[in-house]
Coordinates of N, CA and C in Angstrom, one line a residue:
X674 N 1.7 16.1 -4.7 CA 2.9 17.0 -4.3 C 3.0 16.9 -2.9
X675 N 1.7 16.7 -2.0 CA 1.7 16.5 -0.6 C 2.4 15.2 -0.2
X676 N 2.1 14.0 -1.1 CA 2.7 12.8 -0.6 C 4.1 12.8 -0.9
X677 N 4.6 13.5 -2.0 CA 6.0 13.5 -2.3 C 6.7 14.4 -1.1
X678 N 6.2 15.4 -0.7 CA 6.8 16.1 0.5 C 7.0 15.3 1.8
X679 N 5.7 14.4 2.0 CA 5.7 13.6 3.1 C 6.9 12.6 3.1
X680 N 7.0 12.1 1.8 CA 8.0 11.0 1.6 C 9.5 11.5 1.8
X681 N 9.7 12.7 1.4 CA 11.0 13.5 1.6 C 11.3 13.7 3.1
X682 N 10.2 14.0 3.8 CA 10.4 14.3 5.3 C 10.6 13.0 6.1
X683 N 10.0 11.9 5.6 CA 10.2 10.6 6.3 C 11.8 10.3 5.9
X684 N 12.2 10.3 4.6 CA 13.6 10.0 4.5 C 14.4 10.8 5.0
X685 N 14.2 12.1 5.4 CA 15.1 12.8 6.0 C 15.2 12.5 7.3
X686 N 14.2 12.1 8.0 CA 14.1 11.8 9.6 C 14.6 10.3 9.6
X687 N 14.3 9.3 8.9 CA 14.6 8.0 9.0 C 15.8 7.4 8.2
X688 N 16.1 8.2 7.1 CA 17.2 7.9 6.1 C 17.0 6.5 5.4
X689 N 18.0 6.2 4.9 CA 17.8 4.9 4.0 C 18.5 3.8 4.6
X690 N 17.8 2.6 4.5 CA 18.4 1.3 5.2 C 19.7 0.9 4.4
X691 N 20.5 0.1 5.1 CA 21.7 -0.2 4.5 C 21.5 -1.0 3.3
X692 N 20.5 -1.8 3.2 CA 20.2 -2.5 1.9 C 19.4 -1.9 1.0
X693 N 18.9 -0.8 1.2 CA 18.0 -0.2 0.3 C 18.5 1.0 -0.4
X694 N 18.2 1.2 -1.7 CA 18.6 2.4 -2.5 C 17.7 3.4 -2.2
X695 N 18.0 4.7 -2.5 CA 17.3 5.9 -2.4 C 16.0 5.6 -3.3
X696 N 16.3 5.1 -4.5 CA 15.0 4.9 -5.4 C 14.0 3.9 -4.9
X697 N 14.6 2.8 -4.2 CA 13.8 1.8 -3.7 C 13.0 2.4 -2.5
X698 N 13.7 3.2 -1.8 CA 13.0 3.8 -0.4 C 12.0 4.7 -0.9
X699 N 12.1 5.5 -1.9 CA 11.1 6.3 -2.3 C 10.0 5.6 -2.9
X700 N 10.2 4.5 -3.6 CA 9.2 3.8 -4.3 C 8.3 3.1 -3.1
X701 N 9.1 2.6 -2.1 CA 8.4 1.8 -1.0 C 7.6 3.0 -0.2
X702 N 8.1 4.1 -0.1 CA 7.2 5.2 0.8 C 6.2 5.6 -0.1
X703 N 6.3 5.7 -1.3 CA 5.3 6.3 -2.3 C 4.0 5.2 -2.3
X704 N 4.4 3.9 -2.3 CA 3.4 3.0 -2.2 C 2.7 2.9 -1.0
X705 N 3.3 3.1 0.2 CA 2.6 3.1 1.4 C 1.8 4.3 1.6
X706 N 2.3 5.5 1.0 CA 1.5 6.6 1.1 C 0.2 6.5 0.2
X707 N 0.3 5.9 -0.9 CA -0.9 5.9 -1.9 C -1.7 4.6 -1.8
X708 N -1.3 3.8 -0.8 CA -2.1 2.4 -0.6 C -3.5 2.7 0.0
X709 N -4.4 1.8 -0.4 CA -5.8 1.9 0.4 C -5.5 1.3 1.5
X710 N -5.9 1.8 2.8 CA -5.8 1.4 4.0 C -6.5 0.0 4.2
X711 N -5.8 -0.9 4.9 CA -6.4 -2.2 5.3 C -7.6 -2.1 6.0
X712 N -8.7 -2.8 5.4 CA -10.0 -2.7 6.1 C -11.0 -1.8 5.5
X713 N -10.4 -0.9 4.7 CA -11.4 0.4 4.3 C -12.4 -0.4 3.3
X714 N -13.6 -0.3 3.4 CA -14.5 -0.9 2.4 C -14.6 0.0 1.2
X715 N -14.5 -0.8 0.1 CA -14.7 0.1 -1.2 C -16.1 -0.3 -1.8
X716 N -16.5 0.9 -2.4 CA -17.8 0.7 -3.3 C -17.6 -0.1 -4.5
X717 N -18.7 -0.6 -5.0 CA -18.4 -1.5 -6.2 C -17.8 -0.5 -7.4
X718 N -17.9 0.5 -7.4 CA -17.4 1.5 -8.4 C -16.0 1.6 -8.3
X719 N -15.7 1.7 -7.1 CA -14.2 1.9 -6.5 C -13.5 0.6 -6.9
X720 N -14.1 -0.5 -6.6 CA -13.3 -1.8 -6.9 C -13.4 -1.9 -8.5
X721 N -14.3 -1.8 -9.3 CA -14.4 -1.8 -10.7 C -13.1 -0.8 -11.2
X722 N -12.9 0.3 -10.7 CA -12.0 1.3 -11.2 C -10.5 0.7 -10.9
X723 N -10.5 0.4 -9.6 CA -9.1 -0.3 -9.3 C -8.8 -1.3 -10.2
X724 N -9.6 -2.4 -10.5 CA -9.2 -3.6 -11.3 C -9.1 -2.9 -12.8
X725 N -9.9 -2.0 -13.3 CA -9.6 -1.5 -14.5 C -8.3 -0.8 -14.8
X726 N -7.9 0.0 -13.6 CA -6.5 0.5 -13.7 C -5.4 -0.4 -13.6
X727 N -5.6 -1.5 -12.9 CA -4.5 -2.5 -12.7 C -4.4 -3.1 -14.1
X728 N -5.5 -3.5 -14.8 CA -5.5 -4.3 -16.0 C -5.0 -3.4 -17.2
X729 N -5.0 -1.9 -17.0 CA -4.5 -1.1 -18.0 C -2.9 -0.8 -18.0
X730 N -2.4 -1.5 -17.0 CA -0.9 -1.2 -16.9 C -0.3 -2.2 -17.8
X731 N 0.8 -1.9 -18.3 CA 1.6 -2.8 -19.5 C 2.0 -4.2 -18.8
X732 N 2.5 -4.0 -17.4 CA 3.0 -5.2 -16.7 C 2.3 -5.4 -15.5
X733 N 0.9 -5.6 -15.5 CA 0.1 -5.6 -14.3 C 0.5 -7.0 -13.4
X734 N 1.0 -8.0 -14.2 CA 1.0 -9.3 -13.5 C 2.6 -9.7 -12.9
X735 N 3.4 -8.5 -13.2 CA 4.9 -8.7 -12.7 C 5.3 -7.6 -11.9
X736 N 6.4 -7.9 -11.0 CA 6.9 -6.8 -10.2 C 8.0 -6.2 -11.2
X737 N 8.4 -5.0 -10.5 CA 9.4 -4.2 -11.4 C 10.7 -5.0 -11.9
X738 N 11.0 -6.0 -11.1 CA 12.1 -7.0 -11.5 C 11.9 -8.2 -12.4
X739 N 10.4 -8.4 -12.8 CA 10.0 -9.2 -13.7 C 9.5 -10.5 -13.1
X740 N 9.5 -10.7 -11.8 CA 8.7 -11.8 -11.1 C 7.3 -11.8 -11.2
X741 N 6.8 -12.9 -11.7 CA 5.3 -13.2 -11.9 C 4.4 -13.0 -10.5
X742 N 3.5 -12.2 -10.1 CA 2.8 -12.1 -9.0 C 1.3 -12.4 -9.3
X743 N 1.0 -12.5 -10.4 CA -0.5 -12.8 -10.8 C -0.5 -13.5 -12.1
X744 N -1.5 -14.4 -12.2 CA -1.7 -15.0 -13.5 C -3.1 -15.1 -13.8
X745 N -3.7 -15.1 -14.9 CA -5.0 -15.1 -15.3 C -5.3 -16.6 -15.8
X746 N -6.1 -17.2 -15.2 CA -6.6 -18.7 -15.5 C -7.8 -18.6 -16.3
X747 N -7.7 -19.5 -17.4 CA -9.0 -19.6 -18.1 C -10.0 -20.3 -17.3
X748 N -11.3 -20.1 -17.7 CA -12.5 -20.5 -16.9 C -12.4 -22.2 -16.9
X749 N -11.8 -22.7 -18.0 CA -11.7 -24.2 -17.9 C -10.7 -24.7 -16.8
X750 N -9.8 -24.1 -16.6 CA -8.9 -24.4 -15.6 C -9.5 -24.1 -14.1
X751 N -10.3 -23.1 -14.0 CA -10.9 -22.7 -12.8 C -12.1 -23.8 -12.5
X752 N -12.8 -24.1 -13.6 CA -13.8 -25.3 -13.5 C -13.3 -26.5 -13.0
X753 N -12.0 -26.9 -13.4 CA -11.4 -28.1 -13.0 C -11.0 -28.2 -11.5
X754 N -11.1 -27.0 -10.9 CA -10.6 -26.9 -9.5 C -11.9 -27.2 -8.7
X755 N -13.1 -27.2 -9.0 CA -14.2 -27.5 -8.4 C -15.1 -28.6 -8.7

C-alpha cells in the first residue's frame, strides 16, 4: 500500500508522458519502486528465492507484449560454447 501511494504521488507530480498510458506509467513506477537496488548484495537464500519466484511465473521468459527476453539453453548447447 505504501508503494502504491508513492506511485500515485509521483504520477500526480510528474504526470504521464505523451507516449505513455496511465497503465504503463503505473507499471513502470511499480517496477522501479519494487526493484532491488543496483549493487545491493544478496545472500544465497535471497538469490535462490528470486530465481524460484521468477521460474514460478507463467511467462517468465517473455515481456507483457510477448517479446522473448530469456531462453533456457540445454547443457549440451552450453558445452559447445566452451
